[in-house]
Amino acid sequence: MSGEPYYLTTPIYYVNDSPHIGHAYTTVATDALARFMRLDGRQVFFLTGTDEHGQKVDKAARAAGVDPQSFCDRVSQNFREMGRLMNISNDDYIRTTEPRHIRASQALWEELQKRDEIYLGKFAGWYSVRDEAFFEESELVDGKAPTGAEVEWVEEENYFFRLSKWQDWLLDHYERNPDFIAPRSRRNEVMSFVRGGLKDLSVSRTSFSWGVPVPGDPKHVMYVWLDALTNYLTAVGYPDIQSENYKRYWPADLHMVGKDIVRFHCVYWPAFLEAAGIPSPKRVFAHGWWTVEGQKMSKSLGNFIPPKQLVDEYGVDQVRYFMLRELPFGSDGDFSRRAVINRINGDLANDFGNLAQRVLSMIGRNCGGKVPAPGAFAPADETLLAAARGLLPKIRVEFGEQAFHRALELIWGVVADANRYVDEQAPWALARNDTARMGTVLYTLAETIRHLAILAQPVVPMAAARLLDQLAQPVDRRDFAALAQAIAPGTALPKPEGVFPRIVEG
Ligand code: ME8
């Protein structure tokens, strides 16, 4: 493998519950980026997995009447299946109950202890099991966590991490690395939290045992977030810092997370790492929150949408496209069936699907099923081809900033240009009186569709692959480097088939 390394991760999901569209969203976005980077020649390592320790999972296992390990084995499998269902191209799947991870977490702990970053003390404060987080009295809202979760008073002998010591370093780190936290609104939020003052953080618990035992003091288990964050190191071989993967992939290029877990990733994580002498990840992107049909997703409302239900109903590429196109990535938004159907029938079926279907069937009918040879290009042809050929550098910028919606807008901008061009050039009329010009127009369109299909692969991999099959493009000519090699006149094309069916509402 060659190419510059690119390491990206999703959060590891708690196994207390089944996957829903919120989890699918983060994973799909990360997958689109992983696919983009691979197509762009990068050597990608894409990690996802499950977070299996802590009080929340322990409680869920008890409620299900099974031991925590069997419970984790079962629920982790559901997240793996969600990955398959959403066509996720992860390179590794980590579970925090795996021996490799216990070893890495304990090694990080020992490193922190060796550097005197951890000390034994007495904790007294509020804890929310749902958030697996400690809160200050001043942070509580009507006696609950700011997230609305119940809190309980905890008094225990705990190990503490000297978080307060890292306050100035963190602020300086944010200043020196303006791209470390995205989007900007999250960066401001984190900076004002840190400026508000950091207290040392309790990093062990003794009131339950479902966790990684603290080295040398096994009546303590590690705080689930210290254990969980370490997964990003485990997967690249930590503590073996001489391993090929560690050297190649650490520090990670991107941790993709939801906005609910920014503090853990942007405050605690870089502080733990710096304290252990390990470089911080380059970037954390915290995306927004989905509501469903105008309501917060919650167990009590029973409105969690399992990804399988949507994929069965609309198709996997359709759901992936909707998720990444509908919301400006980073903002909150609402998931409604109406909005999904509008995107599918509008952008996919009418605009892109129809364009491809029209052009490929005209080539089938009027050119003996072979890509026609173009004559001299007219200005309108040149304009369309230039728009298609100019896309990659533009969408590279957007993917680099995780602005998936803007990348798709750009691609679909050229879909719209191509549709306008078909209408203006009217190749069906040229078929009757100027077959040479018709050949040039259909060639221009076939080449444009090839660009669009190659560039759409990260988001709609299956449909794009079917389009590239219909353009008879060999599998080794589908990456971004292949954009420069125009489709060969005379290429025999198979019979076209629609790739984006309309949703017919009953
Ligand atoms: O926090 N909208 O796991 P978790 C958008 N184990 N995204 C959503 C969402 C919604 N309504 N609901 C969930 C944890 N998500 C920890 C992470 S990482 C070292 C440990 C997504 O199962 C979003 O990415 O609660 C959010 O950050 C994540 O699921 C939380 O998953």
XYZ file of C-alpha atoms and ligand atoms in Angstrom:
537
model
C 0.000 0.000 0.000
C 1.184 3.480 -0.782
C -0.157 6.986 -0.322
C -0.162 9.327 2.620
C -1.796 7.720 5.684
C -5.202 8.879 6.879
C -6.593 7.551 10.149
C -10.205 8.287 11.019
C -12.585 6.994 13.644
C -16.216 7.007 14.738
C -17.158 7.073 18.409
C -17.378 3.592 19.831
C -21.030 3.119 20.670
C -22.386 2.023 24.020
C -23.856 -1.419 23.904
C -26.628 -0.555 26.336
C -29.033 -0.197 23.441
C -29.642 -1.100 19.805
C -28.320 1.061 16.981
C -30.531 3.871 15.693
C -30.244 6.459 12.947
C -28.072 8.734 15.103
C -25.366 6.072 15.221
C -25.839 5.262 11.554
C -25.419 8.951 10.721
C -21.993 9.316 12.327
C -20.819 6.044 10.847
C -22.062 6.872 7.337
C -20.412 10.298 7.387
C -17.121 8.794 8.498
C -17.442 6.082 5.876
C -18.026 8.605 3.099
C -14.851 10.388 4.139
C -12.898 7.128 4.358
C -14.038 6.161 0.864
C -13.232 9.616 -0.464
C -9.702 9.466 0.921
C -9.092 5.961 -0.491
C -10.300 7.027 -3.924
C -8.025 10.033 -3.615
C -5.021 7.772 -3.129
C -4.649 7.938 0.646
C -3.722 4.933 2.746
C -6.774 4.865 4.969
C -7.351 3.240 8.321
C -10.985 3.541 9.356
C -11.977 2.404 12.822
C -15.342 1.881 14.473
C -16.567 -0.348 17.280
C -18.299 -0.588 20.626
C -17.836 0.807 24.120
C -18.669 -2.015 26.480
C -17.655 -1.102 30.021
C -19.117 1.111 32.711
C -22.147 1.415 34.858
C -24.610 2.074 32.057
C -23.792 -1.156 30.231
C -23.618 -3.054 33.521
C -27.121 -1.850 34.402
C -28.483 -2.698 30.953
C -27.067 -6.227 31.229
C -28.639 -6.689 34.644
C -31.966 -5.426 33.337
C -31.718 -7.994 30.530
C -30.905 -10.653 33.120
C -27.587 -11.701 31.571
C -23.956 -11.362 32.529
C -22.350 -8.234 31.083
C -19.994 -10.080 28.730
C -22.731 -12.109 27.023
C -24.839 -8.970 26.839
C -21.978 -7.081 25.160
C -21.329 -9.944 22.752
C -24.933 -9.793 21.629
C -25.378 -6.033 21.335
C -21.964 -5.398 19.803
C -23.039 -7.755 17.040
C -26.009 -5.467 16.303
C -23.629 -2.562 15.714
C -21.482 -4.710 13.445
C -24.603 -5.574 11.492
C -25.526 -1.917 11.278
C -22.136 -1.401 9.626
C -22.833 -4.084 7.048
C -26.309 -2.759 6.448
C -25.068 0.796 5.836
C -22.258 -0.507 3.579
C -19.507 0.697 5.875
C -15.913 0.107 4.775
C -14.182 0.050 8.159
C -10.740 -1.528 8.376
C -11.054 -2.599 11.997
C -13.813 -3.050 14.545
C -12.811 -2.609 18.137
C -14.553 -3.847 21.256
C -13.315 -2.477 24.556
C -13.639 -5.888 26.208
C -10.950 -7.327 23.918
C -7.623 -8.262 25.547
C -5.705 -5.914 23.202
C -7.721 -3.028 24.557
C -7.457 -3.952 28.237
C -3.710 -4.094 27.702
C -3.595 -0.686 26.001
C -5.778 0.999 28.639
C -3.702 -0.384 31.465
C -0.500 0.653 29.722
C -1.781 4.212 29.313
C -2.779 4.239 32.981
C 0.682 3.053 34.020
C 2.299 5.707 31.869
C 0.157 8.395 33.516
C 0.937 7.034 36.951
C 4.635 6.869 36.224
C 4.535 10.542 35.284
C 2.681 11.391 38.480
C -0.431 12.478 36.572
C -2.706 10.269 38.677
C -3.171 10.325 42.451
C -5.482 8.691 44.966
C -8.069 10.944 46.603
C -11.613 11.134 47.832
C -14.377 11.950 45.394
C -17.678 13.470 46.362
C -19.936 14.751 43.626
C -22.725 14.169 41.140
C -22.601 11.445 38.532
C -24.938 10.758 35.633
C -24.926 7.132 34.568
C -26.665 7.901 31.278
C -23.932 10.372 30.329
C -21.217 8.452 32.184
C -20.069 11.876 33.354
C -19.426 13.853 36.527
C -21.084 17.208 37.017
C -20.481 20.182 39.256
C -23.286 21.272 41.516
C -23.343 24.539 39.544
C -23.898 22.661 36.278
C -27.088 20.943 37.430
C -30.387 22.149 36.041
C -33.377 21.473 38.294
C -31.387 18.787 40.058
C -30.533 16.985 36.821
C -27.567 16.850 34.456
C -27.590 19.521 31.718
C -28.630 16.701 29.331
C -31.729 16.043 31.439
C -30.321 12.783 32.809
C -30.742 11.791 36.453
C -27.694 12.286 38.650
C -26.646 10.436 41.774
C -24.437 11.548 44.615
C -21.193 9.571 44.689
C -18.677 9.470 47.496
C -15.795 7.126 46.900
C -12.097 6.748 47.152
C -11.036 7.428 43.552
C -7.968 7.969 41.523
C -7.782 11.456 40.047
C -6.157 12.709 36.901
C -4.446 16.107 37.249
C -6.657 17.740 34.649
C -6.387 21.206 36.231
C -2.692 21.248 35.462
C -3.435 21.086 31.707
C -5.776 24.033 31.448
C -3.251 26.503 30.036
C -1.706 23.911 27.786
C -5.135 23.087 26.354
C -5.994 26.724 25.644
C -2.647 27.153 23.984
C -3.182 23.958 22.009
C -6.532 25.234 20.686
C -4.897 28.537 19.722
C -2.005 26.884 17.949
C -4.241 24.368 16.182
C -7.296 26.286 14.996
C -8.540 23.245 13.047
C -8.403 20.909 16.013
C -12.075 21.415 16.931
C -14.712 21.833 14.238
C -17.132 23.364 13.577
C -16.211 26.773 14.965
C -19.225 26.986 17.273
C -17.991 23.864 19.084
C -14.504 25.277 19.322
C -15.828 28.386 21.035
C -17.904 26.286 23.394
C -14.919 24.132 24.392
C -12.633 27.109 24.837
C -15.044 28.882 27.121
C -15.534 25.696 29.139
C -11.786 25.353 29.629
C -11.354 29.059 30.397
C -13.982 28.598 33.095
C -11.464 26.446 34.977
C -10.749 22.739 35.093
C -10.823 20.566 38.173
C -8.976 17.292 38.525
C -10.987 14.433 37.094
C -11.998 11.270 38.875
C -10.725 8.402 36.732
C -11.620 5.292 38.704
C -14.664 3.805 40.405
C -15.050 1.242 43.179
C -18.819 0.804 43.483
C -19.057 -1.639 40.557
C -16.597 -3.878 38.799
C -17.571 -3.897 35.101
C -14.525 -2.159 33.712
C -10.796 -2.348 33.150
C -9.098 -3.103 36.495
C -6.712 -0.396 37.644
C -3.200 -1.841 37.459
C -1.955 -2.657 40.954
C -5.272 -1.766 42.629
C -7.947 -4.041 41.188
C -10.718 -2.981 43.527
C -10.872 0.062 41.247
C -11.998 -0.049 37.650
C -10.969 2.674 35.232
C -13.448 5.472 34.472
C -15.224 4.306 31.354
C -14.248 7.385 29.314
C -10.530 6.934 29.963
C -10.909 3.327 28.869
C -13.119 4.226 25.891
C -10.985 7.038 24.460
C -7.964 4.779 24.556
C -9.598 2.600 21.887
C -8.236 4.977 19.271
C -4.717 4.081 20.394
C -5.395 0.369 20.885
C -6.417 -0.140 17.292
C -3.106 1.126 15.941
C -1.067 -1.075 18.235
C -0.507 0.931 21.447
C 1.391 0.321 23.693
C 3.687 -0.993 20.992
C 4.695 2.424 19.775
C 7.301 0.925 17.489
C 4.682 -1.060 15.589
C 4.223 -0.241 11.943
C 0.597 0.798 12.340
C 1.285 3.046 15.291
C 4.093 4.800 13.496
C 2.055 5.084 10.345
C -1.291 6.181 11.745
C -0.833 8.000 15.065
C -1.761 10.793 15.641
C -5.197 10.196 14.128
C -6.285 12.571 11.400
C -9.898 12.796 12.506
C -12.188 11.702 15.300
C -15.748 12.073 14.074
C -18.177 12.486 16.970
C -21.586 13.918 17.821
C -21.806 17.226 19.650
C -22.799 15.447 22.882
C -19.297 14.112 23.424
C -17.150 17.081 22.510
C -15.853 17.686 26.018
C -14.491 14.167 26.300
C -12.750 14.329 22.940
C -11.528 17.908 22.975
C -10.654 18.413 26.648
C -10.025 15.144 28.458
C -8.514 13.223 25.554
C -5.801 15.685 24.502
C -4.986 16.240 28.200
C -4.625 12.485 28.879
C -2.452 12.130 25.813
C -0.234 15.114 26.463
C 0.191 13.976 30.063
C 1.347 10.591 28.776
C 3.704 12.168 26.240
C 1.572 11.125 23.270
C 0.669 13.573 20.481
C -2.970 14.612 20.126
C -5.206 13.780 17.190
C -5.230 16.404 14.468
C -8.933 17.103 14.433
C -12.239 16.382 16.114
C -15.406 17.143 14.165
C -18.583 17.282 16.223
C -21.683 17.011 14.062
C -25.223 18.011 14.934
C -28.211 16.235 16.314
C -31.158 14.617 14.575
C -34.655 14.855 15.843
C -37.336 12.613 14.336
C -40.483 14.156 12.855
C -39.846 17.189 15.049
C -39.224 15.285 18.277
C -36.194 14.323 20.290
C -35.404 10.623 19.905
C -36.030 8.904 23.188
C -36.877 5.580 24.673
C -39.943 6.937 26.396
C -41.337 8.291 23.117
C -40.418 5.027 21.408
C -39.360 6.914 18.271
C -35.888 5.481 17.762
C -35.676 4.552 14.101
C -33.654 1.387 13.507
C -31.486 1.916 10.407
C -32.739 -1.400 9.001
C -36.269 -0.110 8.785
C -35.155 2.820 6.616
C -32.839 0.797 4.429
C -35.561 -1.789 3.794
C -37.940 0.979 2.888
C -35.720 3.288 0.814
C -32.436 1.541 -0.032
C -29.015 1.992 1.510
C -27.540 4.537 -0.913
C -30.701 6.577 -0.696
C -30.480 6.765 3.090
C -26.768 7.583 2.962
C -27.393 10.343 0.433
C -30.263 11.796 2.429
C -28.249 11.895 5.642
C -25.324 13.713 4.101
C -27.268 16.027 1.814
C -30.161 17.109 3.956
C -28.298 18.812 6.807
C -25.385 21.174 6.658
C -22.890 18.864 8.331
C -22.395 20.219 11.836
C -25.951 21.581 12.228
C -28.941 19.951 13.873
C -31.850 18.827 11.779
C -35.044 16.913 11.550
C -35.540 13.496 10.071
C -38.860 13.208 8.362
C -40.096 10.662 5.853
C -41.382 13.513 3.676
C -37.864 14.975 3.461
C -36.353 11.559 2.622
C -38.852 10.955 -0.171
C -38.320 14.449 -1.581
C -34.576 13.921 -1.795
C -34.931 10.468 -3.333
C -37.487 11.454 -5.926
C -35.922 14.838 -6.642
C -32.129 14.681 -6.488
C -31.673 10.968 -7.099
C -34.482 9.727 -9.336
C -35.399 12.845 -11.358
C -32.073 14.593 -11.547
C -29.207 12.097 -11.549
C -31.020 8.826 -12.289
C -32.999 10.230 -15.146
C -29.992 11.953 -16.677
C -28.033 8.711 -16.783
C -30.986 6.682 -17.983
C -31.811 9.109 -20.801
C -28.248 9.395 -22.039
C -27.413 5.701 -21.806
C -30.599 4.655 -23.570
C -29.981 7.163 -26.350
C -26.507 5.697 -26.813
C -28.112 2.239 -26.807
C -30.711 3.206 -29.373
C -28.816 5.579 -31.641
C -25.165 4.563 -31.433
C -25.405 0.779 -31.520
C -24.718 0.646 -27.768
C -21.196 2.034 -28.183
C -19.780 5.288 -26.848
C -19.790 7.519 -29.954
C -16.652 9.221 -31.204
C -16.848 12.974 -30.639
C -16.211 15.512 -33.386
C -14.932 19.010 -32.614
C -16.279 20.228 -29.263
C -18.551 23.257 -29.305
C -18.328 25.850 -26.498
C -21.348 24.351 -24.716
C -19.623 20.927 -24.668
C -16.400 22.451 -23.397
C -18.280 24.283 -20.658
C -19.975 21.136 -19.387
C -16.794 19.072 -19.537
C -14.857 21.791 -17.739
C -17.488 21.896 -14.994
C -17.229 18.117 -14.521
C -13.438 18.153 -14.656
C -13.249 21.043 -12.219
C -15.181 19.209 -9.506
C -12.457 17.181 -7.819
C -10.340 20.043 -6.464
C -13.473 21.738 -5.187
C -14.963 18.729 -3.469
C -11.572 17.815 -2.044
C -11.726 21.073 -0.117
C -15.265 20.320 1.087
C -14.468 16.758 2.167
C -11.345 18.088 3.874
C -13.626 20.287 5.967
C -16.253 17.551 6.377
C -18.737 19.756 4.479
C -20.385 16.744 2.856
C -23.529 18.689 2.010
C -21.488 21.253 0.070
C -19.572 18.549 -1.800
C -22.886 16.993 -2.831
C -24.291 20.369 -3.788
C -21.318 20.872 -6.106
C -21.726 17.443 -7.709
C -25.448 17.931 -8.145
C -24.751 21.378 -9.577
C -23.065 19.612 -12.493
C -25.976 17.119 -12.659
C -28.219 20.157 -13.160
C -25.830 21.612 -15.782
C -25.892 18.291 -17.633
C -29.696 18.145 -17.573
C -29.904 21.678 -18.940
C -27.369 20.757 -21.605
C -29.428 17.720 -22.696
C -32.513 19.892 -23.019
C -30.660 22.572 -24.951
C -28.776 20.236 -27.269
C -31.782 17.949 -27.802
C -29.782 14.924 -29.000
C -33.052 13.127 -29.866
C -33.628 15.788 -32.556
C -30.014 15.559 -33.714
C -30.576 11.816 -34.191
C -32.811 12.721 -37.120
C -30.740 15.406 -38.835
C -27.137 15.566 -37.515
C -25.826 12.273 -36.210
C -22.229 13.558 -36.070
C -23.253 16.368 -33.707
C -25.432 13.915 -31.771
C -22.338 11.743 -31.277
C -20.378 14.676 -29.832
C -23.232 15.596 -27.479
C -23.711 12.029 -26.248
C -19.967 11.579 -25.821
C -19.824 14.789 -23.759
C -22.668 13.511 -21.613
C -21.194 10.020 -21.149
C -17.903 11.552 -20.045
C -19.712 13.912 -17.681
C -21.729 11.061 -16.169
C -18.520 9.079 -15.707
C -17.096 11.955 -13.663
C -20.271 12.283 -11.642
C -20.428 8.566 -10.912
C -16.782 8.379 -9.845
C -17.179 11.379 -7.571
C -20.467 10.178 -6.086
C -18.950 6.843 -4.995
C -18.091 7.899 -1.418
C -21.728 8.693 -0.678
C -23.695 6.296 -2.918
C -21.185 3.494 -3.514
C -23.539 0.860 -4.886
C -25.496 3.024 -7.292
C -22.298 4.694 -8.494
C -20.728 1.281 -9.098
C -23.752 0.219 -11.131
C -23.492 3.376 -13.220
C -19.800 2.728 -13.784
C -20.693 -0.852 -14.802
C -23.123 0.599 -17.306
C -20.354 2.825 -18.620
C -18.204 -0.332 -18.892
C -15.492 1.156 -16.684
C -13.118 -1.502 -15.346
C -12.895 -1.664 -11.554
C -9.324 -0.452 -11.571
C -10.383 2.717 -13.387
C -12.771 4.082 -10.838
C -10.555 6.040 -8.475
C -9.941 9.769 -8.722
C -6.748 9.244 -10.678
C -8.918 7.685 -13.398
C -10.858 10.929 -13.825
C -8.092 12.166 -16.094
C -8.494 9.241 -18.523
C -11.519 10.105 -20.621
C -13.942 7.376 -21.663
C -12.814 5.709 -24.886
C -15.009 6.131 -27.977
C -16.194 2.742 -29.181
C -16.569 1.323 -25.653
C -19.446 -1.151 -25.816
C -22.008 -0.487 -23.108
C -24.373 -3.002 -21.539
C -28.093 -2.402 -21.585
C -28.874 0.473 -19.231
C -30.983 0.040 -16.124
C -32.250 2.679 -13.730
C -30.198 2.987 -10.568
C -32.342 5.360 -8.527
C -35.961 4.201 -8.557
C -38.697 6.648 -7.617
C -40.561 6.094 -4.393
C -44.179 5.645 -5.339
C -46.364 6.786 -2.499
C -49.377 4.628 -1.927
O -21.248 8.439 23.690
N -28.216 12.568 16.234
O -21.702 6.345 22.845
P -23.218 6.469 22.360
C -26.976 12.477 15.746
N -19.630 5.358 24.067
N -26.048 11.620 16.224
C -26.397 10.831 17.246
C -27.693 10.882 17.813
C -28.626 11.818 17.257
N -29.854 11.939 17.716
N -27.731 9.978 18.812
C -26.511 9.375 18.865
C -20.962 7.272 23.504
N -25.699 9.888 17.927
C -19.612 6.763 23.934
C -18.563 7.208 22.921
S -16.029 7.329 22.052
C -14.534 7.076 22.710
C -17.160 6.808 23.274
C -24.310 9.477 17.654
O -23.643 5.096 22.025
C -23.321 10.634 17.843
O -22.158 10.349 17.112
O -24.017 7.245 23.324
C -22.996 10.547 19.310
O -21.787 11.214 19.635
C -22.877 9.051 19.484
O -23.917 8.513 18.624
C -23.092 8.635 20.938
O -23.102 7.252 20.991
